[in-house]
XYZ file of C-alpha atoms in Angstrom:
737
model
C 6.694 16.438 -15.614
C 8.237 16.288 -12.207
C 5.337 16.277 -9.765
C 6.605 17.124 -6.308
C 4.786 15.971 -3.185
C 5.172 18.305 -0.231
C 6.363 16.638 2.963
C 3.075 16.861 4.808
C 1.439 14.212 6.947
C -2.177 14.761 5.895
C -3.956 13.250 8.855
C -2.489 12.702 12.291
C -3.218 9.271 13.683
C -2.877 8.482 17.315
C -2.564 4.733 17.481
C 0.924 3.627 16.606
C 3.401 0.810 16.212
C 6.872 2.282 15.786
C 10.293 0.911 14.863
C 13.657 2.558 15.271
C 16.495 0.142 15.991
C 17.400 -3.380 16.995
C 16.005 -4.215 20.424
C 17.567 -5.371 23.684
C 15.375 -5.043 26.821
C 11.587 -5.436 26.865
C 9.214 -3.105 28.712
C 5.442 -2.763 28.706
C 2.737 -0.440 29.998
C -0.788 -1.883 29.828
C -3.919 0.072 30.757
C -7.467 -1.264 31.059
C -10.371 0.869 32.302
C -13.756 -0.681 33.066
C -14.975 1.627 35.838
C -15.333 5.415 35.562
C -15.805 7.480 38.721
C -19.402 8.781 39.054
C -20.613 6.898 35.961
C -23.425 5.402 38.039
C -24.960 8.849 38.563
C -28.082 9.411 36.515
C -26.856 12.542 34.759
C -23.989 10.520 33.305
C -26.209 7.759 31.912
C -24.477 7.906 28.543
C -21.174 7.030 30.239
C -21.477 3.300 30.663
C -18.891 1.296 32.532
C -17.241 -1.352 30.393
C -16.937 -5.065 31.082
C -14.002 -6.262 28.997
C -11.236 -3.637 29.084
C -9.587 -4.978 32.247
C -9.868 -8.516 30.860
C -8.153 -7.380 27.669
C -5.261 -5.615 29.382
C -4.747 -8.638 31.640
C -4.837 -11.078 28.725
C -2.294 -9.012 26.785
C -0.106 -8.784 29.903
C -0.074 -12.576 30.219
C 0.483 -13.103 26.494
C 3.484 -10.751 26.450
C 4.910 -12.542 29.477
C 4.292 -16.132 28.386
C 5.006 -15.956 24.651
C 7.014 -12.824 23.892
C 9.529 -12.927 26.747
C 8.533 -9.793 28.671
C 9.480 -9.929 32.366
C 6.955 -8.971 35.063
C 9.510 -6.665 36.696
C 9.572 -4.590 33.488
C 5.799 -4.548 32.969
C 3.233 -2.205 34.526
C -0.456 -3.150 34.560
C -2.929 -0.349 35.408
C -6.510 -1.568 35.854
C -7.953 -0.007 39.030
C -9.851 3.316 38.861
C -7.226 4.925 41.099
C -4.336 3.901 38.848
C -6.063 4.972 35.608
C -6.718 8.656 36.248
C -5.108 11.032 33.780
C -2.457 11.983 36.322
C -1.620 8.327 37.019
C -1.450 7.399 33.335
C 0.865 10.305 32.503
C 3.024 9.448 35.524
C 3.350 5.842 34.300
C 4.305 7.119 30.843
C 7.000 9.349 32.319
C 8.421 6.492 34.387
C 8.526 4.321 31.277
C 10.268 7.043 29.275
C 12.830 7.528 32.034
C 13.638 3.807 32.172
C 13.748 3.196 28.406
C 17.091 2.722 26.678
C 18.228 2.617 23.086
C 17.009 -0.544 21.387
C 14.467 -1.520 24.067
C 11.275 -3.163 22.830
C 8.498 -1.120 24.423
C 4.823 -2.074 24.251
C 2.005 0.263 25.267
C -1.534 -1.113 25.318
C -4.778 0.697 26.128
C -8.344 -0.621 26.392
C -11.214 1.569 27.521
C -13.453 4.379 26.368
C -12.411 6.742 23.606
C -13.881 9.978 22.346
C -13.678 12.607 19.652
C -13.593 16.166 20.931
C -14.189 19.254 18.836
C -11.512 21.921 18.528
C -12.457 24.628 16.053
C -8.818 25.803 15.975
C -7.290 22.364 15.411
C -5.117 21.808 12.340
C -6.684 18.478 11.339
C -9.269 18.373 8.577
C -12.157 17.198 10.774
C -11.352 19.696 13.569
C -11.524 16.908 16.138
C -9.111 15.410 18.623
C -9.064 11.688 19.202
C -8.739 11.060 22.931
C -8.663 8.299 25.491
C -10.925 8.690 28.502
C -9.246 8.400 31.946
C -11.230 7.004 34.862
C -11.629 10.429 36.522
C -12.846 12.349 33.482
C -16.333 12.969 34.928
C -14.732 14.706 37.897
C -11.975 16.615 36.111
C -13.235 16.898 32.513
C -9.646 16.149 31.485
C -9.125 13.838 28.525
C -5.787 12.524 27.315
C -5.690 14.088 23.840
C -3.953 12.763 20.764
C -1.487 15.658 20.775
C -0.536 14.846 24.369
C -0.088 11.161 23.624
C 1.938 11.937 20.515
C 4.324 14.044 22.589
C 4.814 11.112 24.973
C 5.402 8.730 22.058
C 7.964 11.052 20.530
C 9.843 11.222 23.817
C 10.091 7.422 23.750
C 11.286 7.573 20.157
C 13.888 10.124 21.196
C 15.279 7.370 23.435
C 15.525 5.199 20.260
C 13.206 2.541 21.624
C 11.304 0.107 19.417
C 7.797 1.160 20.311
C 4.572 -0.772 19.840
C 1.360 1.045 20.775
C -2.003 -0.711 20.503
C -5.240 1.083 21.362
C -8.521 -0.827 21.553
C -10.882 2.012 22.253
C -13.281 4.003 20.191
C -12.008 4.548 16.692
C -10.293 1.133 17.078
C -11.848 -2.382 17.008
C -12.393 -5.766 15.292
C -14.047 -9.205 15.243
C -13.474 -12.620 16.765
C -13.744 -16.324 16.303
C -16.877 -18.258 17.208
C -20.229 -16.730 16.445
C -20.500 -13.296 18.037
C -23.961 -12.223 19.126
C -24.180 -8.952 17.234
C -27.025 -7.829 19.466
C -24.709 -7.988 22.481
C -22.025 -5.707 21.068
C -21.257 -2.736 23.303
C -19.370 0.336 22.063
C -16.212 1.675 23.669
C -17.281 5.182 22.716
C -18.381 8.194 24.711
C -20.348 10.835 22.765
C -19.020 14.336 23.412
C -21.228 16.883 21.677
C -21.065 20.058 23.773
C -17.315 20.522 24.182
C -15.152 22.784 22.014
C -11.576 23.033 23.266
C -11.093 26.102 21.028
C -7.337 25.987 21.501
C -4.445 26.284 19.080
C -1.807 23.553 19.066
C 1.478 23.684 17.227
C 1.585 20.920 14.673
C 3.849 18.139 15.879
C 5.891 15.651 13.961
C 3.894 12.496 14.475
C 5.315 9.129 15.398
C 4.180 7.883 11.984
C 6.306 10.507 10.271
C 9.297 9.165 12.156
C 9.036 5.705 10.617
C 6.040 4.490 12.584
C 3.743 1.611 11.850
C 0.209 2.654 12.793
C -2.368 0.097 13.887
C -5.911 1.027 14.878
C -8.781 -1.247 15.728
C -11.192 0.774 13.593
C -11.472 3.754 11.286
C -11.300 7.084 13.119
C -15.050 7.627 12.895
C -16.075 4.054 13.765
C -16.949 2.484 17.087
C -14.680 -0.107 18.700
C -16.924 -2.721 20.239
C -16.815 -5.294 23.009
C -18.865 -8.453 23.443
C -19.196 -11.576 25.593
C -17.522 -14.727 24.319
C -19.036 -18.188 24.545
C -17.733 -18.490 28.137
C -19.454 -15.291 29.191
C -16.237 -13.240 29.461
C -16.198 -9.745 27.987
C -13.515 -8.628 25.538
C -12.838 -5.918 23.031
C -13.641 -7.384 19.627
C -10.316 -6.216 18.214
C -8.206 -7.408 21.142
C -9.790 -10.849 21.093
C -8.991 -11.184 17.389
C -5.468 -9.845 17.935
C -4.934 -12.225 20.849
C -6.034 -15.177 18.724
C -3.810 -14.076 15.834
C -0.804 -13.731 18.162
C -1.477 -17.176 19.615
C -1.627 -18.711 16.127
C 1.540 -17.045 14.846
C 5.276 -17.278 15.430
C 6.873 -14.564 17.580
C 8.856 -13.660 14.461
C 5.856 -13.379 12.149
C 5.612 -9.975 10.520
C 3.177 -7.345 11.767
C 1.710 -7.322 8.271
C 0.860 -11.030 8.411
C -0.518 -10.819 11.953
C -2.788 -8.027 10.773
C -3.992 -10.222 7.914
C -4.957 -12.856 10.461
C -6.785 -10.285 12.599
C -8.666 -8.882 9.638
C -9.799 -12.270 8.357
C -11.103 -13.209 11.819
C -13.057 -9.955 11.953
C -14.510 -10.471 8.496
C -15.611 -13.981 9.458
C -17.745 -12.605 12.262
C -19.186 -9.763 10.169
C -18.917 -7.200 12.978
C -20.754 -4.155 11.562
C -19.014 -0.847 10.832
C -15.633 -1.759 12.214
C -12.610 -1.913 9.926
C -9.163 -2.253 11.516
C -6.344 -0.193 10.073
C -2.624 -0.690 9.586
C -0.370 2.043 8.247
C 3.318 2.726 8.016
C 6.384 2.121 5.960
C 6.488 -1.160 4.099
C 9.821 -2.111 5.686
C 8.412 -1.827 9.213
C 5.269 -3.812 8.418
C 7.454 -6.711 7.324
C 9.153 -6.806 10.726
C 7.720 -8.588 13.790
C 5.009 -6.927 15.833
C 7.512 -5.727 18.440
C 10.391 -5.005 16.052
C 13.470 -6.946 15.056
C 13.788 -9.122 11.974
C 10.876 -11.224 10.723
C 10.997 -14.686 9.270
C 11.316 -14.327 5.503
C 7.940 -14.508 3.794
C 8.227 -15.507 0.162
C 5.339 -14.656 -2.103
C 1.786 -13.593 -1.326
C -0.172 -14.714 1.744
C -3.866 -14.065 2.413
C -6.144 -14.826 5.339
C -8.987 -17.330 5.548
C -12.284 -15.585 6.354
C -14.660 -18.558 6.336
C -13.723 -22.232 6.032
C -16.874 -23.978 7.252
C -17.587 -25.309 3.752
C -14.456 -26.838 2.195
C -15.995 -26.333 -1.233
C -16.569 -22.602 -0.685
C -13.652 -21.153 1.255
C -13.773 -17.349 1.581
C -10.419 -15.534 1.460
C -9.473 -11.938 2.186
C -7.492 -11.391 -0.993
C -8.185 -11.246 -4.699
C -7.400 -9.277 -7.800
C -5.616 -6.582 -5.787
C -2.747 -8.982 -5.124
C -2.880 -10.769 -8.487
C -5.166 -13.656 -7.556
C -7.535 -14.946 -10.253
C -9.576 -18.140 -10.665
C -7.204 -21.085 -10.929
C -4.659 -19.644 -8.490
C -3.628 -22.198 -5.851
C -2.806 -21.355 -2.232
C -1.266 -23.666 0.346
C -1.305 -23.920 4.129
C 2.183 -25.346 4.502
C 1.869 -26.855 7.982
C -1.538 -28.426 7.389
C -0.608 -29.479 3.824
C -3.919 -28.186 2.496
C -4.216 -26.683 -0.999
C -7.040 -24.312 -1.965
C -7.828 -23.440 -5.579
C -9.556 -20.124 -6.300
C -12.894 -20.539 -8.078
C -14.250 -16.972 -8.250
C -13.496 -13.374 -7.294
C -15.844 -10.916 -5.629
C -15.557 -7.203 -4.989
C -12.166 -5.615 -5.395
C -10.225 -7.781 -2.981
C -11.940 -11.044 -2.128
C -12.229 -14.531 -3.570
C -13.794 -17.944 -3.089
C -11.960 -21.234 -3.334
C -12.260 -24.948 -2.716
C -9.961 -27.455 -1.033
C -8.353 -29.662 -3.693
C -5.754 -31.379 -1.519
C -5.390 -32.229 2.178
C -7.681 -33.443 4.931
C -6.931 -31.122 7.853
C -9.494 -28.438 8.600
C -8.766 -24.799 7.839
C -10.115 -22.103 10.137
C -10.675 -18.385 10.040
C -7.408 -16.535 10.666
C -5.238 -19.152 8.947
C -2.811 -17.781 6.366
C -2.387 -19.516 3.031
C 0.407 -18.765 0.580
C 0.132 -18.527 -3.202
C 2.020 -21.527 -4.583
C 0.710 -21.513 -8.144
C -0.352 -18.457 -10.081
C -3.052 -18.583 -12.729
C -2.137 -15.958 -15.326
C -4.290 -12.977 -16.142
C -5.618 -12.703 -19.652
C -6.072 -9.456 -21.525
C -4.347 -6.938 -19.267
C -0.999 -8.638 -18.845
C 2.175 -6.805 -19.821
C 3.676 -8.428 -22.921
C 7.468 -8.647 -22.903
C 9.989 -10.035 -25.367
C 13.483 -11.078 -24.263
C 14.791 -13.203 -27.108
C 14.377 -16.838 -28.015
C 17.212 -18.657 -26.251
C 20.108 -16.329 -25.385
C 23.558 -16.021 -26.950
C 26.901 -17.553 -26.027
C 29.795 -15.944 -24.172
C 31.794 -16.063 -27.422
C 29.186 -13.878 -29.149
C 29.027 -11.575 -26.129
C 32.795 -10.984 -26.308
C 32.649 -10.417 -30.084
C 29.954 -7.762 -29.642
C 31.960 -6.133 -26.870
C 34.970 -5.770 -29.174
C 32.808 -4.448 -32.020
C 31.269 -1.810 -29.767
C 34.725 -0.753 -28.574
C 35.816 -0.174 -32.174
C 32.662 1.804 -32.985
C 33.129 3.891 -29.831
C 36.729 4.666 -30.829
C 35.394 5.737 -34.214
C 32.924 8.074 -32.484
C 29.820 6.563 -34.080
C 28.466 4.406 -31.240
C 25.277 5.423 -29.434
C 24.438 3.949 -26.036
C 20.616 4.074 -26.191
C 18.296 3.026 -29.050
C 15.739 5.748 -28.353
C 18.141 8.667 -28.944
C 17.227 10.809 -31.950
C 20.709 10.651 -33.517
C 20.533 6.866 -34.039
C 20.512 6.201 -37.778
C 21.307 2.484 -37.823
C 20.395 -0.340 -35.422
C 21.998 -3.783 -35.425
C 20.090 -6.664 -33.848
C 19.501 -10.393 -34.091
C 16.259 -11.612 -35.663
C 15.317 -15.172 -36.658
C 18.836 -16.370 -35.820
C 20.333 -13.811 -38.228
C 22.067 -10.491 -37.657
C 20.396 -7.576 -39.411
C 20.905 -3.850 -39.698
C 18.025 -1.373 -39.892
C 18.076 2.148 -41.307
C 14.326 2.187 -40.629
C 11.648 -0.451 -39.977
C 11.167 -0.804 -43.743
C 14.815 -0.584 -44.869
C 17.299 -3.210 -43.682
C 20.289 -5.311 -44.693
C 21.257 -8.843 -43.611
C 24.646 -9.871 -42.225
C 23.780 -13.584 -42.087
C 24.387 -15.799 -39.066
C 27.601 -14.049 -38.026
C 28.077 -10.817 -36.135
C 29.027 -8.144 -38.708
C 32.693 -7.183 -38.841
C 33.896 -3.651 -38.258
C 34.992 -3.541 -41.909
C 31.438 -4.235 -43.111
C 30.095 -1.520 -40.864
C 32.523 1.054 -42.261
C 30.439 0.991 -45.454
C 27.329 1.687 -43.372
C 29.078 4.502 -41.517
C 29.959 6.216 -44.778
C 26.273 6.394 -45.723
C 25.033 7.853 -42.438
C 24.398 11.587 -42.437
C 24.144 14.081 -39.577
C 22.152 14.247 -37.368
C 21.307 10.526 -37.709
C 24.894 9.351 -37.870
C 25.158 6.999 -34.888
C 24.930 3.203 -34.622
C 23.299 1.258 -31.810
C 23.822 -2.476 -31.277
C 21.068 -4.413 -29.498
C 22.885 -7.049 -27.477
C 20.621 -10.086 -26.921
C 20.483 -11.585 -23.438
C 23.165 -14.074 -22.547
C 22.078 -17.662 -22.069
C 22.241 -17.215 -18.283
C 20.150 -14.023 -18.314
C 17.610 -15.568 -20.680
C 17.209 -18.682 -18.540
C 16.803 -16.696 -15.321
C 14.195 -14.375 -16.844
C 12.350 -17.254 -18.448
C 12.091 -18.927 -15.062
C 11.207 -15.897 -12.955
C 8.604 -14.450 -15.347
C 6.930 -17.739 -16.237
C 3.390 -17.894 -14.870
C 3.457 -14.359 -13.467
C -0.112 -13.042 -13.141
C 0.640 -9.677 -14.724
C 3.317 -10.567 -17.313
C 3.251 -12.581 -20.527
C 6.443 -13.509 -22.384
C 5.874 -13.439 -26.161
C 7.795 -14.269 -29.322
C 9.378 -11.737 -31.651
C 6.566 -11.868 -34.205
C 3.930 -11.091 -31.566
C 3.024 -7.608 -30.427
C 4.823 -6.668 -27.219
C 4.876 -3.745 -24.806
C 8.545 -3.960 -23.814
C 11.613 -5.583 -25.276
C 14.758 -6.503 -23.338
C 17.754 -4.773 -24.907
C 21.396 -5.121 -23.945
C 24.325 -2.789 -24.545
C 27.920 -2.159 -23.581
C 28.010 1.203 -21.841
C 30.667 3.913 -22.095
C 32.837 1.835 -19.730
C 32.390 -1.165 -22.043
C 30.332 -2.978 -19.371
C 27.370 -5.151 -20.331
C 23.941 -4.122 -19.034
C 20.263 -4.542 -19.917
C 17.075 -2.478 -19.947
C 13.395 -2.945 -20.775
C 12.598 -0.545 -23.634
C 9.025 0.281 -24.578
C 7.926 -0.514 -28.119
C 7.963 2.670 -30.175
C 10.139 4.543 -27.703
C 12.100 6.076 -30.595
C 8.882 7.757 -31.659
C 7.909 8.925 -28.202
C 4.215 9.697 -27.935
C 3.849 13.090 -26.345
C 1.753 11.926 -23.420
C 2.400 8.191 -23.101
C 1.913 7.235 -19.421
C 4.263 4.225 -19.506
C 8.028 4.723 -19.065
C 10.038 4.685 -22.289
C 12.695 2.521 -20.663
C 13.944 1.260 -17.316
C 17.293 1.807 -15.674
C 20.115 -0.253 -17.146
C 21.028 -3.285 -15.047
C 24.154 -5.468 -14.913
C 23.728 -9.197 -15.789
C 24.325 -10.359 -12.216
C 21.248 -8.344 -11.153
C 18.756 -10.107 -13.412
C 16.337 -10.300 -10.469
C 16.034 -6.509 -10.770
C 14.946 -6.867 -14.403
C 12.242 -9.295 -13.278
C 11.161 -6.833 -10.614
C 11.027 -3.987 -13.148
C 8.808 -6.097 -15.411
C 6.450 -6.792 -12.517
C 6.218 -3.066 -11.707
C 5.481 -2.238 -15.339
C 2.797 -4.912 -15.271
C 1.237 -3.194 -12.270
C 1.143 0.102 -14.146
C -0.416 -1.386 -17.252
C -3.014 -3.139 -15.145
C -4.181 0.101 -13.551
C -4.175 1.959 -16.846
C -6.028 -0.662 -18.899
C -8.227 -2.557 -16.447
C -11.907 -2.770 -17.231
C -13.988 -0.738 -14.815
C -17.606 -1.656 -14.053
C -20.248 0.915 -14.949
C -21.079 3.425 -12.250
C -24.634 2.157 -12.061
C -24.754 2.936 -8.351
C -24.406 6.598 -9.436
C -21.646 7.238 -6.910
C -21.507 11.045 -7.128
C -18.150 12.121 -5.701
C -15.347 12.799 -8.154
C -11.707 13.805 -8.009
C -9.891 16.868 -9.318
C -6.800 18.914 -8.561
C -7.490 22.360 -7.142
C -5.247 25.217 -8.253
C -4.019 27.007 -5.145
C -3.823 30.468 -6.724
C -7.345 30.597 -8.197
C -9.335 27.770 -6.629
C -10.135 26.375 -10.078
C -10.657 22.615 -10.412
C -8.404 20.861 -12.937
C -9.838 17.476 -13.904
C -7.372 16.502 -16.654
C -4.734 18.055 -18.869
C -2.101 20.709 -18.327
C -0.597 21.632 -14.971
C 1.384 24.861 -15.055
C 4.994 25.123 -13.929
C 5.282 27.047 -10.676
C 1.639 26.527 -9.713
C 0.655 24.555 -6.634
C -2.257 22.140 -6.429
C -4.225 20.317 -3.750
C -6.422 17.216 -3.855
C -10.139 17.962 -4.088
C -13.436 16.080 -4.191
C -16.586 17.499 -5.722
C -20.186 16.330 -5.960
C -21.820 15.617 -9.314
C -25.402 16.679 -8.629
C -26.765 14.771 -11.622
C -25.458 11.531 -10.126
C -26.289 12.515 -6.559
C -30.019 12.639 -7.261
C -29.940 8.945 -8.290
C -27.274 7.709 -5.868
C -28.064 4.619 -3.805
C -26.630 6.483 -0.753
C -24.041 3.768 -0.099
C -20.939 5.526 1.227
C -17.506 4.397 0.062
C -13.865 4.381 1.043
C -11.646 6.469 -1.226
C -8.055 5.795 -2.296
C -6.273 8.401 -4.411
C -2.911 7.463 -5.875
C -0.365 8.690 -8.363
C 1.196 6.786 -11.269
C 4.270 8.579 -12.565
C 6.053 8.342 -15.876
C 9.094 6.801 -14.172
C 7.003 3.762 -13.218
C 6.516 4.583 -9.553
C 3.214 4.668 -7.684
C 2.256 6.389 -4.433
C -0.823 6.561 -2.277
C -1.731 10.236 -1.823
C -4.897 9.761 0.227
C -5.286 8.503 2.882
C -1.807 9.436 4.050
C 0.992 7.212 5.350
C -0.371 3.918 4.018
C -3.471 4.106 6.183
C -7.208 3.678 5.803
C -7.997 6.452 8.271
C -10.576 9.183 7.593
C -11.232 8.166 3.996
C -14.941 7.310 3.967
C -17.338 9.709 2.247
C -19.695 9.580 5.218
C -16.975 11.176 7.286
C -15.155 13.501 4.925
C -18.017 14.760 2.719
C -20.727 15.455 5.311
C -21.146 18.821 7.011
C -22.185 19.113 10.700
C -25.879 19.094 9.723
C -25.494 15.761 7.925
C -25.726 17.099 4.364
C -23.124 16.202 1.759
C -20.834 19.055 0.744
C -20.515 20.189 -2.869
C -16.715 20.351 -2.709
C -13.890 19.764 -0.244
C -10.126 20.139 -0.230
C -8.313 17.080 1.116
C -5.314 18.138 3.139
C -3.065 20.991 2.103
C -3.832 23.338 -0.821
C -0.195 23.275 -1.996
C 0.402 19.523 -1.764
C 1.654 19.154 -5.363
C 3.751 21.354 -7.610
C 5.078 20.963 -11.152
C 8.558 21.485 -12.547
C 10.561 20.283 -15.577
C 11.135 17.819 -17.137
C 7.530 17.845 -18.348
C 6.130 14.349 -18.747
C 2.766 12.682 -18.182
C 1.474 11.352 -14.865
C -1.837 9.783 -13.923
C -3.838 10.205 -10.738
C -6.474 7.563 -10.030
C -9.254 7.441 -7.471
C -10.634 4.083 -6.391
C -13.944 4.129 -4.527
C -15.104 0.946 -2.843
C -17.766 -0.071 -0.343
C -15.254 -2.380 1.348
C -12.190 -0.918 3.074
C -8.824 -2.047 1.721
C -6.847 -2.728 4.871
C -3.545 -3.602 3.193
C -2.933 -0.205 1.604
C 0.712 -1.002 0.862
C -0.607 -2.364 -2.455
C -0.912 1.250 -3.594
C 2.837 1.921 -3.424
C 5.700 0.916 -5.681
C 9.177 2.175 -6.527
C 9.950 3.370 -10.032
C 11.887 1.598 -12.771
C 14.245 4.446 -13.562
C 15.780 7.578 -12.100
C 13.569 10.644 -12.386
C 15.257 13.530 -10.591
C 13.328 14.455 -7.474
C 9.889 13.425 -8.636
C 8.856 10.258 -6.798
C 5.355 8.873 -6.221
C 3.527 5.411 -6.546
C 0.634 2.569 -6.789
C -0.558 -1.114 -7.615
C -3.320 -3.058 -9.456
C -6.931 -4.248 -9.131
C -8.237 -6.158 -12.183
C -11.850 -6.953 -11.536
C -13.723 -10.141 -12.175
C -16.261 -9.482 -9.456
C -19.301 -11.619 -8.851
C -22.583 -9.960 -9.769
C -24.356 -8.516 -6.788
C -28.045 -9.191 -6.346
C -28.667 -5.454 -6.595
C -26.997 -5.422 -10.024
C -24.994 -2.422 -8.806
C -21.215 -2.491 -8.746
C -19.691 -1.718 -5.355
C -16.545 -0.039 -6.692
C -15.419 2.352 -9.391
C -12.120 3.699 -10.702
C -11.507 7.171 -12.113
C -8.402 7.911 -14.194
C -7.068 11.439 -14.625
C -4.127 12.255 -16.907
C -2.020 15.337 -16.231
C 1.023 16.754 -18.004
C 3.297 19.665 -17.235
C 3.649 22.866 -19.211
C 5.402 26.201 -18.740
C 2.544 28.203 -20.263
C -0.854 29.163 -18.883
């Protein structure tokens, strides 16, 4: 089945880091608003002045200047009430746009109040605009809406600037180092309950759709907070954590790794109800915060959350990235090694220091330097015992040429017309008419003359011969090295049961290439969710074969992982909603030509016993070509995906059913295969949502979608209730109702 994803951006997000091209000049616009005109008047008591926004903008200004090479003549700092009215902010934007050139690194930073404003005619699901609050809003009632900001961002992108936009206002925020007094936290949020813009806006192409990286200090419905540090200075919680992460990191460190630092600092301080968000294309997240090319980062890095006890280090990473007990992680500069002792939740772990004397601290990044392999869910692969020589390779090449000239050579073992397969087993060459009927050719490759007798016995339609070419010595050695110790892959011997076998061939151009072929692919199960085979790969691209094996391991992990019981009675479930009839399809056939949207519905039997603990939802697609794609939330984000936000109606009651995004998001067309859609629900937000995306292992026409793995070994909670659950839904295409 080819499942097509319509090119919709499900949820517009305002706060953006964007990348277009290699940079030259550096420009910045920084805005901090503490004082709002007329806020001291009694009728505006809910509009509190802030204490830390000006501090934050000033700190970021100095950090850009001192560490990142921005010049004061190319930076504008707006912090006075007069310079932060809506008119003044828009004017500064326009001046920046006018001065920007192709390749410029442009940074825009905002700290101040934020708001959500109702618009019953708005195209977004929640019918609300995100907005920043200018200093004169109480006099003019004019907010700077997300659609207005997005237009300004797109004008900068039209100039082909590398644009970084960071907003630390409401619906953005994070935590900091040193114990934060949670009682002193102040929200950068202004409640707006009696305004309905009631205006239609044409849907824009967002900056994120143009290759943006999106960073927000909090989920869209959360409050970004500020607090006083141990010196009595006020800061936004997110900005303070970001500032610390930027100070700790290289200017070339990737945005992805800086975000890991920020998130681990926030987790350390346990700031309530504030989860920072990063979204965007994987390529951009691997570049530096302000664009360009990042230092290469080999392997997996995770952040330290708590390092006060060297025998119980808390890390912000776990089974989601392949970490299990026994995995070792190293802080290279400090020469400290941490060994994982236990996992908790879906993406956290504990460890202990086993080497090194220097102290770790929250925000440090440690790199996986030794994997501890998974047990039962690993993908089992077989790729021979030791490889064959170049002499044997050349002999097989000549034999295949002769069979091709004869018209009896087949180029794939899974084709139905294959009646005889030649392969090497136990150091001997054998020929198989079927698994139970074979002949032996001894230790030598069979001659063409011997095979002529076989050819004479083959009858149409099974009259073709396939030769399984074992890996060369070089290919075998490279695979043996790259796959050894992988957390999701286990190399096995021929007599053991395996999922995939490495098979070589000479193609119709008589060129050697290899593919992973699934066991039993000749007898294709009608609805097997794993790919029958991968693309064929030339020997000099063995690294691609390793990568394909890792992707297949990800798929198997999702499809076979053990899921804890839903003893929390989480009541919201996933289905596809047929656009033409509104019917919910929970599994099974999807009809060619029909269109489907993503839907959530409430199971009332579970709802009555639910512990009322809301969860974040992640819906993703696993396709039969081996690819995975996050469908919700959109654009690799964690925005607007909590049940408290998306399932509640205005009165606070939970809805029985909702449609997520567009009703015609998915459609079905031939070839009809089997795809899986999974929904992960978790109490803890997964900030690194790139783990839900992966390229496929073979060409599949125009169908392309993706995901990753979370094998759980979570620590028991005192409540005895699991804090996550995974639903699996299998769908296949058909051309009949």
